[in-house]
Structure formats: structure tokens, C-alpha cells
C-alpha positions as a Python dict, from the first residue, in 0.01 Angstrom:
ca = {
    (1, 'X'): (0, 0, 0),
    (2, 'X'): (-329, -2, 191),
    (3, 'X'): (-470, 261, -47),
    (4, 'X'): (-365, 59, -352),
    (5, 'X'): (-533, -255, -214),
    (6, 'X'): (-851, -54, -154),
    (7, 'X'): (-849, 74, -512),
    (8, 'X'): (-792, -277, -650),
    (9, 'X'): (-1080, -406, -438),
    (10, 'X'): (-1313, -132, -564),
    (11, 'X'): (-1211, -186, -927),
    (12, 'X'): (-1278, -557, -890),
    (13, 'X'): (-1616, -482, -732),
    (14, 'X'): (-1694, -248, -1021),
    (15, 'X'): (-1612, -522, -1273),
    (16, 'X'): (-1840, -769, -1095),
    (17, 'X'): (-2125, -517, -1085),
    (18, 'X'): (-2061, -424, -1447),
    (19, 'X'): (-2084, -786, -1560),
    (20, 'X'): (-2402, -829, -1358),
    (21, 'X'): (-2552, -514, -1511),
    (22, 'X'): (-2472, -632, -1863),
    (23, 'X'): (-2634, -970, -1797),
    (24, 'X'): (-2946, -818, -1644),
    (25, 'X'): (-2997, -536, -1892),
    (26, 'X'): (-2833, -685, -2203),
    (27, 'X'): (-2662, -346, -2230),
    (28, 'X'): (-2298, -354, -2338),
    (29, 'X'): (-2234, -5, -2195),
    (30, 'X'): (-2160, -54, -1830),
    (31, 'X'): (-2075, 313, -1774),
    (32, 'X'): (-2415, 424, -1901),
    (33, 'X'): (-2583, 169, -1675),
    (34, 'X'): (-2390, 241, -1359),
    (35, 'X'): (-2274, 602, -1350),
    (36, 'X'): (-2472, 872, -1166),
    (37, 'X'): (-2394, 1240, -1221),
    (38, 'X'): (-2238, 1400, -912),
    (39, 'X'): (-2143, 1736, -1063),
    (40, 'X'): (-2249, 2047, -873),
    (41, 'X'): (-2233, 2214, -532),
    (42, 'X'): (-2340, 2027, -218),
    (43, 'X'): (-2415, 2140, 137),
    (44, 'X'): (-2293, 1854, 353),
    (45, 'X'): (-2259, 1755, 717),
    (46, 'X'): (-1906, 1896, 712),
    (47, 'X'): (-1943, 2200, 488),
    (48, 'X'): (-1946, 2285, 119),
    (49, 'X'): (-1831, 2038, -144),
    (50, 'X'): (-1801, 2125, -517),
    (51, 'X'): (-1781, 1829, -755),
    (52, 'X'): (-1704, 1788, -1125),
    (53, 'X'): (-1759, 1454, -1300),
    (54, 'X'): (-1596, 1324, -1616),
    (55, 'X'): (-1719, 983, -1729),
    (56, 'X'): (-1711, 770, -1413),
    (57, 'X'): (-1446, 984, -1240),
    (58, 'X'): (-1518, 1265, -995),
    (59, 'X'): (-1299, 1541, -851),
    (60, 'X'): (-1400, 1800, -598),
    (61, 'X'): (-1309, 2061, -340),
    (62, 'X'): (-1377, 2018, 31),
    (63, 'X'): (-1411, 2359, 199),
    (64, 'X'): (-1066, 2508, 262),
    (65, 'X'): (-939, 2168, 379),
    (66, 'X'): (-845, 1993, 56),
    (67, 'X'): (-960, 1789, -241),
    (68, 'X'): (-1201, 1504, -303),
    (69, 'X'): (-1102, 1225, -543),
    (70, 'X'): (-1309, 934, -665),
    (71, 'X'): (-1178, 582, -633),
    (72, 'X'): (-1478, 444, -816),
    (73, 'X'): (-1845, 513, -886),
    (74, 'X'): (-2102, 235, -918),
    (75, 'X'): (-2466, 314, -986),
    (76, 'X'): (-2570, 561, -719),
    (77, 'X'): (-2262, 483, -503),
    (78, 'X'): (-1954, 705, -493),
    (79, 'X'): (-1641, 572, -318),
    (80, 'X'): (-1369, 827, -268),
    (81, 'X'): (-1098, 984, -57),
    (82, 'X'): (-1074, 1334, 88),
    (83, 'X'): (-801, 1557, 229),
    (84, 'X'): (-832, 1729, 565),
    (85, 'X'): (-532, 1962, 600),
    (86, 'X'): (-302, 1692, 465),
    (87, 'X'): (-464, 1392, 629),
    (88, 'X'): (-640, 1149, 392),
    (89, 'X'): (-976, 993, 477),
    (90, 'X'): (-1229, 778, 295),
    (91, 'X'): (-1603, 786, 231),
    (92, 'X'): (-1895, 613, 64),
    (93, 'X'): (-2191, 824, -53),
    (94, 'X'): (-2522, 693, -189),
    (95, 'X'): (-2714, 940, -408),
    (96, 'X'): (-3091, 969, -412),
    (97, 'X'): (-3230, 1254, -620),
    (98, 'X'): (-3062, 1576, -507),
    (99, 'X'): (-2923, 1439, -182),
    (100, 'X'): (-2690, 1168, -57),
    (101, 'X'): (-2634, 968, 259),
    (102, 'X'): (-2301, 817, 349),
    (103, 'X'): (-2029, 731, 594),
    (104, 'X'): (-1666, 829, 636),
    (105, 'X'): (-1353, 725, 823),
    (106, 'X'): (-976, 758, 848),
    (107, 'X'): (-959, 399, 726),
    (108, 'X'): (-1142, 227, 442),
    (109, 'X'): (-1397, 81, 686),
    (110, 'X'): (-1563, 428, 722),
    (111, 'X'): (-1597, 380, 1097),
    (112, 'X'): (-1613, 748, 1204),
    (113, 'X'): (-1977, 821, 1128),
    (114, 'X'): (-2230, 971, 889),
    (115, 'X'): (-2161, 1218, 605),
    (116, 'X'): (-2477, 1338, 430),
    (117, 'X'): (-2543, 1616, 179),
    (118, 'X'): (-2797, 1806, -31),
    (119, 'X'): (-2742, 1964, -370),
    (120, 'X'): (-2765, 2344, -376),
    (121, 'X'): (-2708, 2644, -604),
    (122, 'X'): (-2375, 2636, -786),
    (123, 'X'): (-2109, 2813, -582),
    (124, 'X'): (-1909, 3105, -719),
    (125, 'X'): (-1557, 3010, -824),
    (126, 'X'): (-1236, 3193, -909),
    (127, 'X'): (-1132, 3265, -1267),
    (128, 'X'): (-910, 2957, -1312),
    (129, 'X'): (-1225, 2743, -1325),
    (130, 'X'): (-1267, 2574, -1664),
    (131, 'X'): (-1061, 2403, -1929),
    (132, 'X'): (-690, 2464, -1988),
    (133, 'X'): (-479, 2327, -2274),
    (134, 'X'): (-140, 2211, -2143),
    (135, 'X'): (183, 2044, -2251),
    (136, 'X'): (42, 1709, -2137),
    (137, 'X'): (-322, 1737, -2235),
    (138, 'X'): (-627, 1919, -2105),
    (139, 'X'): (-697, 2008, -1743),
    (140, 'X'): (-1053, 2087, -1634),
    (141, 'X'): (-1028, 2287, -1310),
    (142, 'X'): (-1252, 2361, -1019),
    (143, 'X'): (-1117, 2673, -845),
    (144, 'X'): (-1300, 2715, -515),
    (145, 'X'): (-1318, 3056, -347),
    (146, 'X'): (-1127, 2894, -58),
    (147, 'X'): (-825, 2851, -289),
    (148, 'X'): (-854, 2472, -325),
    (149, 'X'): (-810, 2361, -687),
    (150, 'X'): (-873, 2023, -850),
    (151, 'X'): (-879, 1910, -1211),
    (152, 'X'): (-943, 1608, -1428),
    (153, 'X'): (-626, 1499, -1606),
    (154, 'X'): (-676, 1272, -1906),
    (155, 'X'): (-953, 1015, -1944),
    (156, 'X'): (-844, 735, -1712),
    (157, 'X'): (-894, 882, -1367),
    (158, 'X'): (-593, 1111, -1371),
    (159, 'X'): (-631, 1412, -1142),
    (160, 'X'): (-450, 1723, -1020),
    (161, 'X'): (-519, 1872, -677),
    (162, 'X'): (-375, 2129, -439),
    (163, 'X'): (-410, 2491, -330),
    (164, 'X'): (-357, 2827, -498),
    (165, 'X'): (-192, 3119, -322),
    (166, 'X'): (-389, 3406, -477),
    (167, 'X'): (-132, 3660, -362),
    (168, 'X'): (158, 3498, -547),
    (169, 'X'): (-46, 3318, -816),
    (170, 'X'): (137, 2993, -736),
    (171, 'X'): (-46, 2660, -716),
    (172, 'X'): (125, 2371, -536),
    (173, 'X'): (-16, 2022, -529),
    (174, 'X'): (-7, 1665, -649),
    (175, 'X'): (-123, 1471, -950),
    (176, 'X'): (-182, 1113, -1057),
    (177, 'X'): (-156, 1001, -1417),
    (178, 'X'): (-448, 757, -1394),
    (179, 'X'): (-660, 580, -1134),
    (180, 'X'): (-440, 373, -904),
    (181, 'X'): (-114, 544, -1011),
    (182, 'X'): (125, 684, -752),
    (183, 'X'): (81, 1046, -643),
    (184, 'X'): (347, 1285, -776),
    (185, 'X'): (413, 1656, -709),
    (186, 'X'): (350, 1957, -932),
    (187, 'X'): (348, 2336, -917),
    (188, 'X'): (203, 2600, -1153),
    (189, 'X'): (261, 2976, -1162),
    (190, 'X'): (-55, 3139, -1303),
    (191, 'X'): (-52, 3474, -1478),
    (192, 'X'): (-377, 3586, -1638),
    (193, 'X'): (-458, 3323, -1903),
    (194, 'X'): (-136, 3117, -1888),
    (195, 'X'): (63, 2916, -1639),
    (196, 'X'): (424, 2801, -1624),
    (197, 'X'): (451, 2470, -1445),
    (198, 'X'): (674, 2189, -1333),
    (199, 'X'): (635, 1836, -1201),
    (200, 'X'): (844, 1625, -966),
    (201, 'X'): (1204, 1752, -981),
    (202, 'X'): (1172, 1919, -1320),
    (203, 'X'): (1221, 2294, -1371),
    (204, 'X'): (943, 2546, -1429),
    (205, 'X'): (854, 2540, -1796),
    (206, 'X'): (830, 2163, -1817),
    (207, 'X'): (449, 2166, -1782),
    (208, 'X'): (285, 2481, -1923),
    (209, 'X'): (-69, 2572, -2018),
    (210, 'X'): (-312, 2835, -2141),
    (211, 'X'): (-678, 2887, -2067),
    (212, 'X'): (-963, 2811, -2301),
    (213, 'X'): (-1259, 3048, -2335),
    (214, 'X'): (-1501, 2974, -2051),
    (215, 'X'): (-1761, 3236, -2139),
    (216, 'X'): (-1933, 3049, -2421),
    (217, 'X'): (-2086, 2711, -2344),
    (218, 'X'): (-2090, 2577, -2702),
    (219, 'X'): (-1853, 2316, -2842),
    (220, 'X'): (-1709, 2570, -3084),
    (221, 'X'): (-1610, 2802, -2802),
    (222, 'X'): (-1454, 2518, -2609),
    (223, 'X'): (-1188, 2486, -2877),
    (224, 'X'): (-1092, 2855, -2879),
    (225, 'X'): (-837, 3013, -2647),
    (226, 'X'): (-791, 3342, -2470),
    (227, 'X'): (-457, 3507, -2404),
    (228, 'X'): (-285, 3426, -2730),
    (229, 'X'): (-189, 3756, -2893),
    (230, 'X'): (-314, 3621, -3227),
    (231, 'X'): (-640, 3488, -3086),
    (232, 'X'): (-959, 3620, -3241),
    (233, 'X'): (-1276, 3650, -3037),
    (234, 'X'): (-1620, 3756, -3149),
    (235, 'X'): (-1814, 3992, -2932),
    (236, 'X'): (-2166, 4120, -2966),
    (237, 'X'): (-2294, 4460, -2854),
    (238, 'X'): (-2671, 4502, -2826),
    (239, 'X'): (-2855, 4830, -2775),
    (240, 'X'): (-3136, 4721, -2544),
    (241, 'X'): (-3333, 5039, -2473),
    (242, 'X'): (-3307, 5415, -2448),
    (243, 'X'): (-3530, 5683, -2302),
    (244, 'X'): (-3559, 6058, -2262),
    (245, 'X'): (-3477, 6155, -1905),
    (246, 'X'): (-3523, 6531, -1942),
    (247, 'X'): (-3686, 6755, -2203),
    (248, 'X'): (-3683, 7130, -2264),
    (249, 'X'): (-4013, 7118, -2455),
    (250, 'X'): (-4370, 7142, -2331),
    (251, 'X'): (-4562, 6832, -2223),
    (252, 'X'): (-4236, 6658, -2133),
    (253, 'X'): (-4163, 6538, -2484),
    (254, 'X'): (-3849, 6588, -2685),
    (255, 'X'): (-3893, 6627, -3060),
    (256, 'X'): (-3603, 6520, -3278),
    (257, 'X'): (-3408, 6244, -3448),
    (258, 'X'): (-3195, 5983, -3276),
    (259, 'X'): (-2857, 5834, -3373),
    (260, 'X'): (-2661, 5579, -3171),
    (261, 'X'): (-2335, 5446, -3316),
    (262, 'X'): (-2050, 5214, -3226),
    (263, 'X'): (-1687, 5245, -3339),
    (264, 'X'): (-1409, 4988, -3300),
    (265, 'X'): (-1054, 5117, -3342),
    (266, 'X'): (-752, 4896, -3413),
    (267, 'X'): (-388, 4963, -3328),
    (268, 'X'): (-336, 5150, -3655),
    (269, 'X'): (-607, 5400, -3566),
    (270, 'X'): (-848, 5283, -3833),
    (271, 'X'): (-1203, 5166, -3763),
    (272, 'X'): (-1348, 4822, -3821),
    (273, 'X'): (-1689, 4734, -3964),
    (274, 'X'): (-1936, 4487, -3821),
    (275, 'X'): (-1928, 4124, -3937),
    (276, 'X'): (-2294, 4074, -3852),
    (277, 'X'): (-2583, 4302, -3760),
    (278, 'X'): (-2957, 4301, -3704),
    (279, 'X'): (-2967, 4599, -3944),
    (280, 'X'): (-2890, 4605, -4316),
    (281, 'X'): (-2578, 4797, -4424),
    (282, 'X'): (-2508, 4926, -4073),
    (283, 'X'): (-2159, 5072, -4125),
    (284, 'X'): (-2039, 5384, -4308),
    (285, 'X'): (-1761, 5638, -4258),
    (286, 'X'): (-1613, 5436, -3974),
    (287, 'X'): (-1941, 5427, -3778),
    (288, 'X'): (-2171, 5128, -3734),
    (289, 'X'): (-2524, 5212, -3630),
    (290, 'X'): (-2709, 5055, -3341),
    (291, 'X'): (-3004, 5288, -3394),
    (292, 'X'): (-3070, 5564, -3643),
    (293, 'X'): (-3389, 5751, -3719),
    (294, 'X'): (-3353, 6078, -3906),
    (295, 'X'): (-3729, 6134, -3904),
    (296, 'X'): (-3825, 6345, -3602),
    (297, 'X'): (-4008, 6161, -3323),
    (298, 'X'): (-4164, 6268, -2998),
    (299, 'X'): (-3978, 6101, -2712),
    (300, 'X'): (-4177, 6117, -2390),
    (301, 'X'): (-3980, 6168, -2069),
    (302, 'X'): (-3948, 5843, -1872),
    (303, 'X'): (-4071, 5613, -2150),
    (304, 'X'): (-3834, 5340, -2269),
    (305, 'X'): (-3787, 5280, -2640),
    (306, 'X'): (-3718, 4909, -2690),
    (307, 'X'): (-3451, 4853, -2958),
    (308, 'X'): (-3259, 4520, -2927),
    (309, 'X'): (-3042, 4598, -3232),
    (310, 'X'): (-2698, 4437, -3231),
    (311, 'X'): (-2356, 4439, -3398),
    (312, 'X'): (-2099, 4158, -3400),
    (313, 'X'): (-1726, 4229, -3432),
    (314, 'X'): (-1415, 4016, -3441),
    (315, 'X'): (-1164, 4119, -3177),
    (316, 'X'): (-791, 4044, -3163),
    (317, 'X'): (-616, 4151, -2844),
    (318, 'X'): (-297, 4248, -3020),
    (319, 'X'): (-477, 4481, -3263),
    (320, 'X'): (-748, 4676, -3086),
    (321, 'X'): (-703, 4954, -2835),
    (322, 'X'): (-1027, 5145, -2798),
    (323, 'X'): (-1392, 5137, -2885),
    (324, 'X'): (-1647, 5415, -2881),
    (325, 'X'): (-2019, 5445, -2845),
    (326, 'X'): (-2151, 5772, -2986),
    (327, 'X'): (-2491, 5884, -2864),
    (328, 'X'): (-2650, 6165, -3065),
    (329, 'X'): (-2982, 6346, -3050),
    (330, 'X'): (-3073, 6619, -3299),
    (331, 'X'): (-3356, 6848, -3199),
    (332, 'X'): (-3582, 6957, -3484),
    (333, 'X'): (-3703, 7297, -3362),
    (334, 'X'): (-3605, 7571, -3291),
    (335, 'X'): (-3298, 7523, -3509),
    (336, 'X'): (-3066, 7225, -3474),
    (337, 'X'): (-2910, 7128, -3146),
    (338, 'X'): (-2690, 6824, -3109),
    (339, 'X'): (-2656, 6618, -2795),
    (340, 'X'): (-2347, 6407, -2844),
    (341, 'X'): (-2131, 6192, -2623),
    (342, 'X'): (-1830, 5978, -2707),
    (343, 'X'): (-1782, 5709, -2446),
    (344, 'X'): (-1436, 5558, -2470),
    (345, 'X'): (-1461, 5197, -2358),
    (346, 'X'): (-1133, 5013, -2312),
    (347, 'X'): (-1246, 4677, -2445),
    (348, 'X'): (-965, 4454, -2306),
    (349, 'X'): (-1084, 4534, -1952),
    (350, 'X'): (-1435, 4416, -2036),
    (351, 'X'): (-1303, 4103, -2210),
    (352, 'X'): (-1101, 4023, -1897),
    (353, 'X'): (-1435, 3977, -1722),
    (354, 'X'): (-1616, 3809, -2012),
    (355, 'X'): (-1339, 3550, -2059),
    (356, 'X'): (-1305, 3481, -1686),
    (357, 'X'): (-968, 3643, -1618),
    (358, 'X'): (-1137, 3862, -1359),
    (359, 'X'): (-1455, 3847, -1153),
    (360, 'X'): (-1719, 4110, -1084),
    (361, 'X'): (-1588, 4143, -728),
    (362, 'X'): (-1254, 4264, -867),
    (363, 'X'): (-1415, 4596, -964),
    (364, 'X'): (-1543, 4864, -725),
    (365, 'X'): (-1913, 4929, -680),
    (366, 'X'): (-2037, 5269, -795),
    (367, 'X'): (-2220, 5430, -505),
    (368, 'X'): (-2591, 5481, -564),
    (369, 'X'): (-2600, 5301, -898),
    (370, 'X'): (-2789, 4979, -814),
    (371, 'X'): (-2496, 4741, -816),
    (372, 'X'): (-2311, 4876, -1118),
    (373, 'X'): (-1931, 4853, -1109),
    (374, 'X'): (-1659, 5077, -1243),
    (375, 'X'): (-1417, 4922, -1492),
    (376, 'X'): (-1081, 5103, -1519),
    (377, 'X'): (-1029, 5327, -1822),
    (378, 'X'): (-1400, 5354, -1898),
    (379, 'X'): (-1646, 5639, -1846),
    (380, 'X'): (-1941, 5402, -1808),
    (381, 'X'): (-2042, 5172, -1528),
    (382, 'X'): (-2158, 4813, -1577),
    (383, 'X'): (-2361, 4536, -1424),
    (384, 'X'): (-2124, 4237, -1448),
    (385, 'X'): (-2336, 3925, -1454),
    (386, 'X'): (-2298, 3549, -1492),
    (387, 'X'): (-2598, 3352, -1616),
    (388, 'X'): (-2538, 2979, -1642),
    (389, 'X'): (-2192, 2941, -1795),
    (390, 'X'): (-2197, 3275, -1973),
    (391, 'X'): (-2099, 3625, -1867),
    (392, 'X'): (-2246, 3960, -1965),
    (393, 'X'): (-2141, 4323, -1918),
    (394, 'X'): (-2454, 4541, -1917),
    (395, 'X'): (-2376, 4909, -1946),
    (396, 'X'): (-2572, 5224, -1880),
    (397, 'X'): (-2482, 5571, -1999),
    (398, 'X'): (-2653, 5907, -2007),
    (399, 'X'): (-2587, 6222, -2203),
    (400, 'X'): (-2695, 6583, -2157),
    (401, 'X'): (-2722, 6871, -2398),
    (402, 'X'): (-2390, 7049, -2359),
    (403, 'X'): (-2493, 7416, -2346),
    (404, 'X'): (-2790, 7425, -2110),
    (405, 'X'): (-2818, 7071, -1983),
    (406, 'X'): (-3196, 7073, -2030),
    (407, 'X'): (-3206, 6770, -2258),
    (408, 'X'): (-3093, 6433, -2125),
    (409, 'X'): (-3115, 6080, -2260),
    (410, 'X'): (-3000, 5747, -2121),
    (411, 'X'): (-2941, 5409, -2284),
    (412, 'X'): (-2873, 5049, -2184),
    (413, 'X'): (-2655, 4809, -2381),
    (414, 'X'): (-2507, 4460, -2339),
    (415, 'X'): (-2165, 4323, -2439),
    (416, 'X'): (-2107, 3947, -2461),
    (417, 'X'): (-1896, 3688, -2644),
    (418, 'X'): (-2054, 3479, -2919),
    (419, 'X'): (-1952, 3193, -3148),
}
């Protein structure tokens, strides 16, 4: 009852401040006048806090101890409650630039002392982070590395919070339907891109969900889903550079023509053509070219050839099994030699990373390869990177002339999801 009275008091205070703001600014949008953005990662007096704001409502994680939930935000002020291993406390933070000062307490008077913080680089999170479509609307999760999870639920201050057991994949926690509503219990069993959930005394299956694509930050991507067997994704493969690593000719130059191709195989064993390319008419006989030059060139050892050609394919998880990159070099003289490699890349494993089902840390480092990681069922190794809200798999491969091994080339390429 004390908590409810505190919420009512803060809502009333918000209404008074809102009316005052409208009168002073002649602005009918109180939220625009009063709300400050709290989203991001903060180093605070009591450890790391990760916050996510939706309209005037804020949810967050507090170390491994529990969740943070807003009771109200007014201008630069943020009133909220936090969990500390099951015990609920209260705070008031005042934001100034990229820092805040505040107080906290086990009661609403915040009598325990100061709680200050500074904004820092966004913290790494687990793969559940992001938007999920569910039986009862969308959930927008934070999934801290400590296992604490929180989410916005609806548009009226509804929230979900609790902790994930990453061994069992089971989340247990509480939720409220809107600001000021009673707290109720819930539990979700996560498996890859779906969860089976329940609430209160219902059975599992009464609150289910599936994950939206988190890799692409555009509005179009936000409406697409991953994990549905009929879901179609678009991925882009770009040949960044290649270079001659070893030559059997004088003056460290290899003379010949270069061909680099990509093949995408579906479940029927046939090959798909590219929907979009930086090259005109790139596909023929089941191959789509990333680079092709039948006129002999002199490729100097150690010199990169910048390419940046790309292909875009549609991908449906239920249809495609394998993809291949073929690297070919044909020496002009004496005679014709062919340096050819077929790299079988199991695309679903890469898409697991690109769509957020897995993290880079889930794959083993390849010793002596500058941070590249080995993805199961692939011959290549990859740098698995996240830049902003988007993920990239950057691959490197090399190929040697089969008979004598005196000719060697290497190439870099990037795989990503696109709209």
C-alpha cells in the first residue's frame, strides 16, 4: 500500500509539473517538455546500470542484484525503485549531461545516502536483448551479462523483470500490466528465437513469443522475424580485397586471370541467383561472380587489390543448406594452371550470430589468427563484430596451387543482413 501511495503522489506531482510546463511554454506536449533520455549504460556508485527508455518510462538492470523500474520521470528527474536480491529500494536521480546525482533509501524518503553515476560505453548483452513479438504484445528486453532481464510491456508503464538461468534457458520473474498495477508472476522457457511462457497460475503455453531481427536497425527490419521456418532474410556478401601471398614467377608477381564466385544451394540441391549486385548480369551456370577478370594481370606479392563488389540473396532457413565461395586463379604461362578452392560455409551458423541467437564469445578463437573465431561446419575463420546495432561476419580465406603449393592467394569478405 505504501508503494501505491508513493506512485499516486509522483503521478500527481507529474500532473502539476506538466500543467506548469504547458502554461510556461504554451506547449501542449508535456512529454516532449519534461522527458529526458536515460537509455544507455551507466557506471554508478553501486556498480553498472543498463537502462532502456520508452516514452516517459524506464526499465533497467542493476548489476546481478535485480531490476530498475521507473515510477515517473519529470524533466531531468528520474524517480524509481530497484531490487537488491529481492529487497526493494527507492531512488531519485537528477541528470546533467552524461552524469547524474541522486539519493536512495529503503523507504521513499531516500534516507540512506548518495547514488551518483556517469554514462559510459554500451555494455555487451546476451542474445535475448531486443524486441520480441508475444501473445500479449511486444516485449523489448535488456539481457544483462549478469542474467538480469527487464523489458517494456505495452505503452503505459507495463514492465517485465527477473533473471534468466542460462543453463536451463528458463526466465522467472514478475510483470505489471501498467504503471501502478499490482505485480504478478511469469516464467518463460527460451529456446533459440522463441519462448514458451506462462503467467500467474496458468500453464506454459499461455504466454509465448518469438524474437524479431535485432541485426538491422531500420524500421523495416524491426517488423521482420527470425526463427520462423518460412521467414525470409536478405543477406549481403561483399568481396573486400584479395592479394597474392606467394608467386612462382620472377620479381614476385603472378601473371594470370582471377575469378571469385559465390554459390547458394537450396534444399533441393539447386543454386540460387543474386537479387541484387554491384555488377551487371553477375550469375550464370549456378555461379554468381564477386570478381572476374579473364584478361591476365600482374598481381604483386603482398599488394591488396581493393574490390568491394557485393551480392544480395534472399535466405529462407527451411530451404537452404549450404553455400560456397569458389576462388580461382588461372596462370597464363607456361600453360594453364588452376588454383581453385571450394569453401563450404554452413550459412545457418553465421546467421545465428548475425540475428543475435549467438554471440562471438560462443565460438572458439583460432590460435594465431588475430582474433578470428571458428564457426562449426565451416572451413573458414571469421571476425565476428558488432558495430552500433548491427553485426558483421568478416571472413578470411587463402588458397594454394594444389600440385606444388608455390602460388597462394588470400581474400577478405564480409557477410551481413540488409533490408
